Amino acid sequence: MLRFVVFSLFSYFIALSSSESLNKKYILYDVNPGEGFNLRRDVFMRIAVMTRKLNIQDKTTQYILVLPPWGNLYHWQSRDIGVQSRLPWSLFFDTASISNFVPVIELAEFLSIEGNIINSVYYLQGYEGGWKDGKFEEKFDISKCLDPPQYRKDDSGRWKGYFWDFQDIRADKFDCMSLQGTTDVLNKFLISSGDKSIMLDRAETLLHSYFGDENYWGVRRSMRFAQHLINIADQYRMSMLKSNDPEDNTTMNEDWRQHRVERSERGGPYICVHLRRKDYVRARADQIPNIPGAAEQLRKLLNEQKLTKLFVSTDAPMHEFQLLRENLAEFEVNKYNPPDDVKQAYKDGGVAIIDQIICSHAKYFIGSYESTFTFRIQEEREIMGFPVQNTFDMLCHNPGEKCEKGSKWLVNWGPPNKDWNLKKNSLDHSEL
């Protein structure tokens, strides 16, 4: 045991000293302001995989991904909890867990290290006229801006922009970049750049290099939720749904790199439905059911699964939820109503994550077609090893019809002996 401890400490200090001797580059990014929380999580995964690959390819430099603060999202509409802006990732996620996939720091830490100046900002856009001759090829060019960018020079000659609602951040250089391709297309460009800090705006323009491969699932598995949110969800599960990890067979290894399970029956004694309403009522009226139609489908499921408890995650107004409950009067229908202190502390984003945690532990989950909120729950359930048939169901427009259920993206663990450790992951933040 002593030899193991000594060896582990030796390995840690070797990795730490190695990372301190490297040059450092910071990768920052932002996305289209209209994108929602769960799509932004997907864009993060693309940039995280790109940054990890840079660390593997460039032996002279440590690339550190700067986590963009959260704020001002469309679905965060509560008006009684103050401004929902400049929110750190640690409010929602376990950033230490993510750092076991790629080195990350919060924007506030970057600003304390490097000051409020970013060396270069590249505003990503498509090519004028789209794909040439209808042919897709991976390429990029510094080019004229196709639309007026939200960046302007200030009196000092530096570039001013939104920058996550931080009014004093500036950039030395700004360019528009026409681009088509995956995150791999920029690797050589970023490695050859002499800038220490590089920001990619409209990063959703970049596609996954390989959607659903072991790197996709590696970063996805690293995105553990913050423990304070897990604790709240667990308390609700126990008190309202008689659900807990040991009895539900949903206990996971504390280190995502060590977690790997076989599929089996698992989950708490309830069904969860993600019932998307609001903008879907207008934009997808031909894909989602009305409330009585949803109730009819859920009644059938509850009877098939021999369950009496239904948990509802929804953005529906309260009168619609009450209508659903009335249509399912023979069952116990619940939704999470956060106390004021939880809403104040963790905002709308934290409350949504609590819903996702509760849904991910249900014996059976049914979602809303093409909703990224539904996708993220399905991924959580894949990581926990639920049966496929209990995870990828979708509500249909009409009860009884056979509607499209969406794609089944199954977890890819990678090789059994996969070593996820990067020597350049060891960050001594006090020395950055």
Coordinates of C-alpha atoms in Angstrom, one line a residue:
M1 CA 0.0 0.0 0.0
L2 CA 2.8 2.4 0.9
R3 CA 4.6 1.7 -2.4
F4 CA 1.3 2.5 -4.3
V5 CA 0.9 5.8 -2.5
V6 CA 4.6 6.8 -3.1
F7 CA 4.3 5.9 -6.8
S8 CA 1.0 7.8 -7.1
L9 CA 2.6 10.9 -5.5
F10 CA 5.6 10.6 -7.7
S11 CA 3.5 10.3 -10.9
Y12 CA 1.4 13.4 -9.8
F13 CA 4.5 15.6 -9.3
I14 CA 6.1 14.4 -12.6
A15 CA 2.9 15.3 -14.4
L16 CA 2.6 18.6 -12.6
S17 CA 6.2 19.7 -13.3
S18 CA 5.7 18.6 -16.9
S19 CA 2.6 20.9 -17.3
E20 CA 4.4 23.8 -15.6
S21 CA 7.3 23.7 -18.1
L22 CA 4.9 23.9 -21.1
N23 CA 3.8 27.0 -22.9
K24 CA 0.1 27.7 -22.2
K25 CA -2.6 28.7 -24.6
Y26 CA -6.2 29.5 -23.7
I27 CA -9.1 28.5 -25.9
L28 CA -12.3 30.6 -25.3
Y29 CA -15.6 30.3 -27.2
D30 CA -19.2 31.5 -27.4
V31 CA -22.3 30.5 -29.3
N32 CA -25.3 32.1 -31.0
P33 CA -27.1 34.0 -28.2
G34 CA -30.4 32.3 -29.1
E35 CA -29.2 28.8 -28.4
G36 CA -30.5 27.0 -25.3
F37 CA -28.8 25.4 -22.3
N38 CA -28.7 21.9 -23.6
L39 CA -27.5 22.8 -27.2
R40 CA -24.7 24.8 -25.5
R41 CA -23.7 21.7 -23.6
D42 CA -23.3 19.9 -27.0
V43 CA -21.1 22.8 -28.4
F44 CA -19.0 22.5 -25.3
M45 CA -18.4 18.8 -26.0
R46 CA -17.2 19.7 -29.5
I47 CA -14.7 22.3 -28.3
A48 CA -13.6 20.1 -25.4
V49 CA -12.7 17.2 -27.8
M50 CA -10.9 19.7 -30.0
T51 CA -8.9 21.0 -27.1
R52 CA -8.0 17.5 -25.9
K53 CA -6.7 16.6 -29.4
L54 CA -4.6 19.8 -29.4
N55 CA -3.0 18.7 -26.1
I56 CA -2.2 15.3 -27.7
Q57 CA -0.9 16.7 -30.9
D58 CA 1.2 19.6 -29.7
K59 CA 3.9 18.4 -27.3
T60 CA 5.2 21.9 -26.5
T61 CA 2.0 23.5 -25.3
Q62 CA -0.8 23.0 -22.7
Y63 CA -4.1 24.1 -24.1
I64 CA -6.6 25.1 -21.5
L65 CA -10.3 25.5 -22.2
V66 CA -12.0 28.5 -20.6
L67 CA -15.5 27.7 -19.6
P68 CA -17.9 30.5 -20.9
P69 CA -20.3 31.7 -18.1
W70 CA -24.0 31.0 -18.5
G71 CA -26.7 33.6 -18.8
N72 CA -29.6 35.3 -20.4
L73 CA -31.1 32.1 -22.0
Y74 CA -34.6 32.0 -23.5
H75 CA -36.0 29.3 -21.2
W76 CA -34.7 31.0 -18.1
Q77 CA -37.8 33.2 -17.6
S78 CA -38.1 33.5 -13.9
R79 CA -38.4 37.1 -12.8
D80 CA -38.3 36.6 -9.1
I81 CA -34.7 35.4 -8.7
G82 CA -32.6 38.3 -9.9
V83 CA -30.3 38.5 -12.9
Q84 CA -29.3 35.1 -14.4
S85 CA -26.1 36.1 -15.9
R86 CA -22.3 35.5 -15.5
L87 CA -23.1 32.1 -13.9
P88 CA -20.1 29.8 -13.4
W89 CA -20.0 26.2 -14.6
S90 CA -19.4 25.0 -11.1
L91 CA -23.0 26.1 -10.2
F92 CA -24.2 23.3 -12.5
F93 CA -21.3 20.9 -13.1
D94 CA -18.4 19.2 -11.4
T95 CA -15.6 21.0 -13.2
A96 CA -12.9 18.8 -11.5
S97 CA -14.5 15.8 -13.2
I98 CA -14.4 17.6 -16.6
S99 CA -10.7 18.4 -16.0
N100 CA -10.0 14.6 -16.1
F101 CA -10.9 14.8 -19.8
V102 CA -9.5 18.2 -20.7
P103 CA -7.9 21.1 -18.7
V104 CA -10.6 23.6 -17.9
I105 CA -10.9 26.8 -15.9
E106 CA -13.7 29.3 -15.3
L107 CA -13.6 32.6 -17.1
A108 CA -13.2 34.4 -13.8
E109 CA -9.9 32.5 -13.2
F110 CA -8.7 33.3 -16.7
L111 CA -9.3 37.0 -16.1
S112 CA -7.4 36.9 -12.8
I113 CA -4.5 35.3 -14.6
E114 CA -4.4 37.0 -18.0
G115 CA -6.3 40.2 -17.3
N116 CA -9.2 41.4 -19.4
I117 CA -7.5 41.2 -22.8
I118 CA -8.1 38.3 -25.3
N119 CA -5.4 38.2 -28.0
S120 CA -7.6 37.2 -31.0
V121 CA -11.3 36.7 -31.7
Y122 CA -12.5 34.8 -34.7
Y123 CA -16.2 35.1 -35.6
L124 CA -17.1 31.8 -37.4
Q125 CA -19.5 31.9 -40.3
G126 CA -20.4 29.9 -43.4
Y127 CA -19.2 30.7 -46.9
E128 CA -21.0 33.2 -49.0
G129 CA -23.2 31.2 -51.4
G130 CA -22.9 28.0 -49.3
W131 CA -21.0 24.9 -50.5
K132 CA -19.2 25.5 -53.8
D133 CA -20.8 23.4 -56.6
G134 CA -22.8 21.6 -53.9
K135 CA -19.6 19.9 -52.7
F136 CA -18.8 19.8 -49.0
E137 CA -15.1 20.0 -48.1
E138 CA -13.4 20.9 -44.8
K139 CA -11.9 24.3 -45.1
F140 CA -11.6 27.8 -43.6
D141 CA -10.5 31.3 -44.6
I142 CA -10.2 34.6 -43.0
S143 CA -12.8 36.6 -44.9
K144 CA -15.1 39.6 -44.9
C145 CA -18.0 39.5 -42.5
L146 CA -21.2 38.3 -44.2
D147 CA -23.3 40.0 -41.5
P148 CA -22.5 43.0 -39.3
P149 CA -20.6 41.5 -36.3
Q150 CA -21.4 42.6 -32.8
Y151 CA -17.8 43.8 -32.3
R152 CA -16.6 47.4 -32.6
K153 CA -13.3 49.1 -31.9
D154 CA -13.3 51.3 -28.8
D155 CA -11.3 54.5 -28.3
S156 CA -8.2 52.6 -27.5
G157 CA -8.3 50.6 -30.7
R158 CA -9.2 47.4 -29.1
W159 CA -12.3 45.4 -29.9
K160 CA -15.4 45.6 -27.7
G161 CA -18.2 43.0 -27.8
Y162 CA -20.7 41.1 -25.7
F163 CA -18.2 38.8 -24.0
W164 CA -20.6 37.0 -21.7
D165 CA -21.9 40.2 -20.3
F166 CA -18.5 41.3 -19.0
Q167 CA -18.4 44.9 -20.1
D168 CA -14.6 45.5 -19.6
I169 CA -13.3 42.6 -21.7
R170 CA -11.5 43.6 -24.9
A171 CA -9.7 41.8 -27.8
D172 CA -6.5 42.9 -29.5
K173 CA -7.5 41.5 -32.9
F174 CA -10.8 40.5 -34.6
D175 CA -11.5 38.7 -37.8
C176 CA -14.4 36.9 -39.4
M177 CA -13.6 33.4 -40.5
S178 CA -15.6 31.5 -43.1
L179 CA -15.6 27.8 -42.2
Q180 CA -17.1 24.5 -43.0
G181 CA -16.1 21.3 -41.3
T182 CA -15.5 19.6 -38.0
T183 CA -13.4 20.8 -35.1
D184 CA -10.4 19.0 -36.6
V185 CA -10.2 21.6 -39.4
L186 CA -8.7 24.3 -37.1
N187 CA -6.1 22.1 -35.3
K188 CA -3.1 23.2 -37.4
F189 CA -4.2 26.8 -37.4
L190 CA -4.6 26.9 -33.6
I191 CA -1.2 25.1 -33.0
S192 CA 0.6 27.5 -35.3
S193 CA -1.0 30.7 -33.9
G194 CA 1.3 32.8 -31.8
D195 CA -1.5 34.1 -29.7
K196 CA -1.8 33.0 -26.1
S197 CA -5.6 33.4 -25.9
I198 CA -7.9 32.7 -28.8
M199 CA -11.7 33.0 -28.9
L200 CA -14.0 31.3 -31.3
D201 CA -17.3 33.0 -31.5
R202 CA -20.3 31.2 -33.0
A203 CA -18.6 27.9 -32.2
E204 CA -21.7 26.0 -33.1
T205 CA -20.5 26.4 -36.7
L206 CA -18.0 23.7 -36.0
L207 CA -19.3 20.1 -36.2
H208 CA -18.4 17.1 -34.1
S209 CA -15.4 15.4 -35.5
Y210 CA -17.0 12.0 -34.9
F211 CA -20.4 12.0 -33.4
G212 CA -21.0 9.2 -30.9
D213 CA -17.4 7.9 -30.8
E214 CA -15.4 7.2 -27.6
N215 CA -14.2 10.9 -27.3
Y216 CA -17.8 12.1 -27.6
W217 CA -18.8 9.8 -24.8
G218 CA -15.7 10.4 -22.9
V219 CA -16.4 14.1 -22.5
R220 CA -20.1 13.5 -22.0
R221 CA -19.3 11.0 -19.2
S222 CA -17.0 13.6 -17.6
M223 CA -19.9 16.1 -17.4
R224 CA -21.1 15.1 -14.0
F225 CA -23.6 17.4 -12.4
A226 CA -22.6 19.5 -9.3
Q227 CA -23.0 17.5 -6.1
H228 CA -25.3 20.1 -4.5
L229 CA -27.9 19.5 -7.3
I230 CA -27.5 15.8 -7.1
N231 CA -28.2 16.0 -3.4
I232 CA -31.4 17.9 -3.9
A233 CA -32.6 15.5 -6.6
D234 CA -31.8 12.5 -4.4
Q235 CA -33.8 13.9 -1.5
Y236 CA -36.8 14.5 -3.7
R237 CA -36.5 11.0 -5.2
M238 CA -36.4 9.4 -1.8
S239 CA -39.3 11.4 -0.2
M240 CA -41.7 11.6 -3.2
L241 CA -40.8 8.6 -5.4
K242 CA -39.4 6.0 -2.9
S243 CA -36.3 5.9 -5.1
N244 CA -32.6 5.7 -4.1
D245 CA -29.4 4.5 -5.9
P246 CA -28.7 1.3 -4.0
E247 CA -32.2 -0.1 -4.4
D248 CA -32.6 1.2 -7.9
N249 CA -29.2 -0.2 -9.1
T250 CA -28.1 3.3 -10.3
T251 CA -25.0 3.8 -8.2
M252 CA -22.1 5.0 -10.2
N253 CA -18.3 5.0 -9.6
E254 CA -17.3 8.5 -8.3
D255 CA -14.6 8.7 -11.1
W256 CA -16.3 8.6 -14.5
R257 CA -13.1 7.0 -16.0
Q258 CA -13.7 4.0 -13.8
H259 CA -17.4 3.7 -14.5
R260 CA -18.5 1.0 -16.9
V261 CA -21.7 -1.1 -16.6
E262 CA -23.6 -3.7 -18.5
R263 CA -27.2 -3.0 -19.4
S264 CA -29.8 -4.4 -17.0
E265 CA -33.2 -3.5 -15.5
R266 CA -32.8 -0.6 -13.1
G267 CA -34.4 2.6 -12.0
G268 CA -36.8 3.9 -9.4
P269 CA -40.5 2.8 -9.3
Y270 CA -41.8 5.6 -11.5
I271 CA -42.1 6.7 -15.1
C272 CA -40.7 10.1 -16.1
V273 CA -42.1 12.1 -19.0
H274 CA -40.4 15.2 -20.5
L275 CA -43.5 17.0 -21.8
R276 CA -42.2 19.9 -23.9
R277 CA -44.8 22.7 -24.5
K278 CA -44.3 26.5 -24.8
D279 CA -42.5 27.1 -28.2
Y280 CA -43.2 23.5 -29.3
V281 CA -47.0 24.2 -29.3
R282 CA -46.4 26.6 -32.1
A283 CA -43.4 25.3 -33.9
R284 CA -44.1 21.6 -33.7
A285 CA -47.9 21.4 -33.4
D286 CA -47.9 18.4 -35.8
Q287 CA -45.4 16.4 -33.6
I288 CA -46.5 16.8 -30.0
P289 CA -49.7 15.7 -28.4
N290 CA -52.3 17.9 -26.6
I291 CA -52.6 17.3 -22.9
P292 CA -55.4 14.7 -23.1
G293 CA -53.5 12.9 -25.8
A294 CA -50.4 12.9 -23.7
A295 CA -52.4 11.6 -20.7
E296 CA -53.8 8.7 -22.8
Q297 CA -50.3 7.6 -23.9
L298 CA -48.9 7.9 -20.3
R299 CA -51.8 5.9 -18.9
K300 CA -51.1 3.1 -21.2
L301 CA -47.4 3.1 -20.3
L302 CA -48.1 3.2 -16.5
N303 CA -50.4 0.2 -16.9
E304 CA -47.9 -1.7 -19.1
Q305 CA -45.0 -1.0 -16.6
K306 CA -47.3 -1.8 -13.6
L307 CA -46.4 1.5 -12.0
T308 CA -48.5 4.1 -10.2
K309 CA -46.1 7.1 -10.0
L310 CA -45.4 9.5 -12.8
F311 CA -42.9 12.3 -12.6
V312 CA -43.5 15.2 -15.1
S313 CA -40.7 17.4 -16.3
T314 CA -42.3 20.2 -18.3
D315 CA -42.2 23.8 -19.3
A316 CA -46.0 23.8 -19.5
P317 CA -47.9 26.5 -17.5
M318 CA -49.5 25.3 -14.3
H319 CA -53.0 25.0 -15.7
E320 CA -51.8 22.5 -18.3
F321 CA -50.0 20.4 -15.6
Q322 CA -53.2 20.4 -13.6
L323 CA -55.2 19.3 -16.6
L324 CA -52.7 16.4 -17.1
R325 CA -53.0 15.5 -13.5
E326 CA -56.9 15.5 -13.7
N327 CA -56.7 13.3 -16.8
L328 CA -54.6 10.8 -14.8
A329 CA -56.5 11.0 -11.5
E330 CA -56.0 7.3 -10.8
F331 CA -52.2 7.8 -10.6
E332 CA -49.8 9.8 -8.5
V333 CA -48.6 12.6 -10.7
N334 CA -45.8 14.8 -9.5
K335 CA -43.5 17.6 -10.6
Y336 CA -40.6 19.3 -8.8
N337 CA -41.5 22.6 -7.4
P338 CA -38.3 24.2 -6.1
P339 CA -38.4 26.1 -2.8
D340 CA -37.4 29.7 -3.0
D341 CA -33.9 29.2 -1.6
V342 CA -33.2 26.6 -4.2
K343 CA -34.3 28.9 -7.0
Q344 CA -32.4 31.8 -5.6
A345 CA -29.2 29.7 -5.2
Y346 CA -29.2 27.6 -8.4
K347 CA -31.4 29.6 -10.8
D348 CA -33.6 28.2 -13.6
G349 CA -30.6 26.2 -14.9
G350 CA -30.1 24.4 -11.7
V351 CA -33.8 23.6 -11.3
A352 CA -33.8 22.1 -14.9
I353 CA -30.8 19.9 -14.0
I354 CA -32.6 18.6 -10.9
D355 CA -35.5 17.6 -13.2
Q356 CA -33.0 15.8 -15.5
I357 CA -31.4 13.9 -12.6
I358 CA -34.8 12.7 -11.4
C359 CA -35.8 11.7 -14.9
S360 CA -32.6 9.9 -15.6
H361 CA -33.2 7.6 -12.6
A362 CA -36.8 6.5 -13.5
K363 CA -37.5 2.9 -14.5
Y364 CA -38.9 4.2 -17.8
F365 CA -38.4 7.5 -19.6
I366 CA -40.5 9.0 -22.5
G367 CA -39.4 12.2 -24.0
S368 CA -40.3 14.9 -26.6
Y369 CA -39.2 14.5 -30.2
E370 CA -36.0 16.3 -31.2
S371 CA -35.7 18.1 -27.8
T372 CA -32.1 18.5 -26.6
F373 CA -33.4 18.4 -23.0
T374 CA -34.7 14.9 -23.8
F375 CA -31.4 14.0 -25.5
R376 CA -29.4 14.9 -22.4
I377 CA -31.6 12.7 -20.2
Q378 CA -31.2 9.8 -22.6
E379 CA -27.4 10.2 -22.5
E380 CA -27.5 10.1 -18.7
R381 CA -29.5 6.9 -18.8
E382 CA -27.1 5.4 -21.3
I383 CA -24.2 6.1 -19.0
M384 CA -26.1 4.3 -16.2
G385 CA -26.8 1.3 -18.3
F386 CA -30.6 1.3 -18.7
P387 CA -32.3 -1.0 -21.2
V388 CA -32.6 0.7 -24.6
Q389 CA -36.3 0.1 -24.7
N390 CA -36.8 2.0 -21.4
T391 CA -34.9 5.1 -22.6
F392 CA -35.6 6.1 -26.2
D393 CA -39.4 6.3 -26.3
M394 CA -41.1 9.5 -27.5
L395 CA -44.6 10.9 -27.2
C396 CA -46.6 10.8 -30.4
H397 CA -48.8 13.5 -31.9
N398 CA -51.8 11.2 -31.7
P399 CA -52.4 8.3 -29.2
G400 CA -52.1 4.9 -30.9
E401 CA -50.1 6.1 -33.9
K402 CA -46.6 4.7 -34.7
C403 CA -44.6 7.9 -34.8
E404 CA -40.9 8.5 -35.4
K405 CA -39.0 7.9 -32.1
G406 CA -35.7 9.6 -32.9
S407 CA -32.2 8.2 -33.1
K408 CA -30.8 5.8 -30.5
W409 CA -27.2 7.1 -29.7
L410 CA -25.8 4.3 -27.6
V411 CA -22.9 4.7 -25.2
N412 CA -19.4 4.0 -26.5
W413 CA -17.1 3.2 -23.6
G414 CA -14.0 2.8 -25.7
P415 CA -11.5 -0.1 -25.2
P416 CA -11.7 -1.8 -21.8
N417 CA -8.1 -0.6 -21.0
K418 CA -8.6 2.9 -22.3
D419 CA -6.3 5.4 -20.5
W420 CA -8.1 8.7 -20.3
N421 CA -5.3 10.5 -18.4
L422 CA -3.5 13.4 -20.0
K423 CA -0.3 14.4 -18.3
K424 CA -1.1 18.0 -19.3
N425 CA -4.4 17.8 -17.4
S426 CA -2.6 18.6 -14.1
L427 CA -3.3 22.2 -13.4
D428 CA -1.8 24.1 -10.4
H429 CA -4.2 27.0 -10.7
S430 CA -2.1 29.1 -8.2
E431 CA 0.8 29.0 -10.7
L432 CA -1.1 29.7 -13.9

